[in-house]
Coordinates of C-alpha atoms in Angstrom, one line a residue:
M1 CA 4.3 4.6 -16.0
F2 CA 4.2 3.0 -12.6
R3 CA 4.5 -0.5 -14.4
Y4 CA 8.0 0.3 -15.0
Q5 CA 8.9 2.3 -12.2
P6 CA 7.2 1.2 -9.5
H7 CA 9.1 3.5 -6.6
G8 CA 9.1 6.6 -6.8
L9 CA 11.5 9.2 -8.2
G10 CA 13.4 10.0 -5.5
H11 CA 13.3 10.8 -1.7
L12 CA 14.6 12.7 0.9
I13 CA 17.9 11.3 2.2
G14 CA 18.7 11.4 6.6
L15 CA 19.3 9.4 9.6
D16 CA 17.5 6.6 8.3
V17 CA 18.4 7.4 4.3
H18 CA 15.0 6.8 3.5
D19 CA 14.1 10.0 5.2
P20 CA 10.0 9.2 6.4
R21 CA 9.4 13.4 6.3
G22 CA 8.6 14.2 3.0
Y23 CA 5.0 14.3 4.0
P24 CA 5.4 16.0 7.7
K25 CA 2.4 16.7 9.4
G26 CA 0.3 19.7 9.0
G27 CA 2.4 20.2 5.4
I28 CA 1.5 19.0 1.9
P29 CA -0.8 16.2 1.4
R30 CA 0.4 13.0 -0.5
P31 CA -1.6 13.1 -3.9
A32 CA -3.8 11.0 -3.9
H33 CA -4.0 10.5 -7.9
A34 CA -3.1 7.6 -9.5
L35 CA 0.0 9.1 -11.6
C36 CA 1.6 11.7 -8.7
R37 CA 1.0 9.3 -5.3
R38 CA 4.4 7.9 -5.7
L39 CA 6.3 10.9 -4.8
R40 CA 8.3 10.8 -2.3
T41 CA 7.6 14.3 -0.8
A42 CA 6.1 17.2 -2.4
R43 CA 7.8 19.9 0.3
I44 CA 9.9 22.8 -1.3
L45 CA 13.2 21.9 -1.0
Q46 CA 15.8 24.1 1.4
P47 CA 19.7 24.5 0.8
G48 CA 21.6 22.0 2.9
M49 CA 18.8 19.0 2.0
F50 CA 19.8 15.8 0.6
V51 CA 17.6 14.3 -2.0
T52 CA 17.7 11.2 -4.0
V53 CA 17.4 11.4 -7.7
E54 CA 16.3 7.8 -9.0
P55 CA 14.5 7.2 -12.4
G56 CA 14.5 3.6 -13.0
L57 CA 13.2 1.0 -15.4
Y58 CA 11.9 -2.7 -14.2
F59 CA 10.2 -5.3 -14.8
N60 CA 7.8 -6.0 -12.4
Q61 CA 6.4 -9.4 -13.7
T62 CA 3.6 -9.1 -11.0
L63 CA 2.7 -5.3 -12.1
L64 CA 3.4 -6.6 -16.0
A65 CA 0.9 -9.6 -15.6
E66 CA -2.0 -7.1 -14.4
A67 CA -1.4 -5.3 -17.4
F68 CA -1.2 -8.3 -20.1
A69 CA -4.5 -9.5 -18.7
D70 CA -6.4 -5.6 -19.4
P71 CA -7.8 -5.5 -22.6
K72 CA -7.4 -1.7 -22.8
L73 CA -3.9 -1.8 -21.3
V74 CA -1.9 -4.7 -23.2
K75 CA -2.1 -2.9 -26.5
L76 CA 0.0 -0.5 -24.7
F77 CA 3.3 -2.6 -24.3
N78 CA 5.3 -5.0 -26.9
K79 CA 3.6 -7.9 -25.0
D80 CA 5.8 -10.4 -27.0
L81 CA 9.1 -8.4 -26.6
I82 CA 8.6 -8.2 -23.1
E83 CA 7.8 -11.7 -22.0
K84 CA 11.5 -13.2 -24.7
E85 CA 13.6 -10.5 -24.3
Y86 CA 13.0 -9.1 -20.9
W87 CA 10.9 -11.4 -18.1
N88 CA 13.6 -12.2 -16.0
F89 CA 15.8 -9.4 -16.5
G90 CA 14.7 -7.3 -13.3
G91 CA 15.3 -3.9 -13.7
V92 CA 17.7 -0.8 -13.3
R93 CA 18.3 2.2 -12.0
L94 CA 20.5 5.1 -11.8
E95 CA 20.7 6.8 -8.5
D96 CA 22.1 10.1 -7.9
D97 CA 22.2 11.5 -4.4
I98 CA 22.0 15.3 -4.7
L99 CA 22.9 18.0 -2.4
V100 CA 20.3 21.1 -2.5
T101 CA 22.7 24.7 -2.5
E102 CA 21.8 28.0 -2.3
T103 CA 22.5 28.1 -5.9
G104 CA 21.0 25.0 -7.8
C105 CA 22.2 21.5 -6.4
R106 CA 25.7 19.7 -6.2
N107 CA 25.2 16.0 -7.4
L108 CA 27.3 14.1 -5.3
T109 CA 27.2 10.5 -7.1
C110 CA 29.9 10.0 -9.1
C111 CA 29.8 7.0 -11.2
P112 CA 29.6 6.2 -15.3
R113 CA 26.8 6.2 -17.3
E114 CA 27.6 5.1 -20.1
V115 CA 27.0 1.5 -21.0
D116 CA 30.9 0.9 -22.4
D117 CA 31.9 2.5 -19.4
I118 CA 30.4 0.9 -16.5
E119 CA 31.5 -2.6 -17.8
Q120 CA 35.0 -2.0 -18.4
V121 CA 34.5 -0.6 -14.5
M122 CA 32.7 -3.8 -14.0
T123 CA 35.8 -5.5 -15.5
G124 CA 38.2 -3.8 -14.1
T125 CA 39.7 -2.2 -17.1
L126 CA 39.0 1.7 -16.2
T127 CA 39.4 3.3 -13.1
W128 CA 36.5 5.5 -12.9
N129 CA 37.6 9.2 -11.1
C130 CA 35.6 12.4 -11.2
E131 CA 34.9 14.9 -8.6
P132 CA 30.9 16.2 -7.9
K133 CA 29.4 18.2 -9.8
D134 CA 27.2 21.6 -9.0
Y135 CA 24.4 22.8 -11.3
V136 CA 23.2 26.3 -10.9
N137 CA 19.5 27.3 -10.5
V138 CA 18.5 29.1 -13.8
S139 CA 14.8 28.9 -13.3
K140 CA 13.0 31.6 -15.1
R141 CA 11.5 32.3 -11.2
D142 CA 15.1 33.1 -10.4
R143 CA 15.8 35.0 -13.0
D144 CA 13.0 37.3 -12.7

């Protein structure tokens, strides 16, 4: 997974934008396992905190070249397609800025998500207007 998503899934937002307090001293240590070590925080989110949620897909040539050179890993990739179509693509990431609330969260990001909408906004043929959206926490823990 990290070969396509070498960054974390998100991070705290603070005065320095990439707030470094995801793993404060004396708190939960950063996971060492390869599948989790890129998580930028293990903190319990509290109302009033701001975080990003930023899934992405990248075609990082260095990371992919390492995978292609590994006989076990290369089988997991469509090497011909990646080299032909995506080698010089770079990647894409859709980032949302989220405010944690007492009842869930508020998505403060307001941007198009569908390809047609994005292309129309970029060419100026569509003006995108929307309001932040609230999501209410419906986790099992909170219902019991």
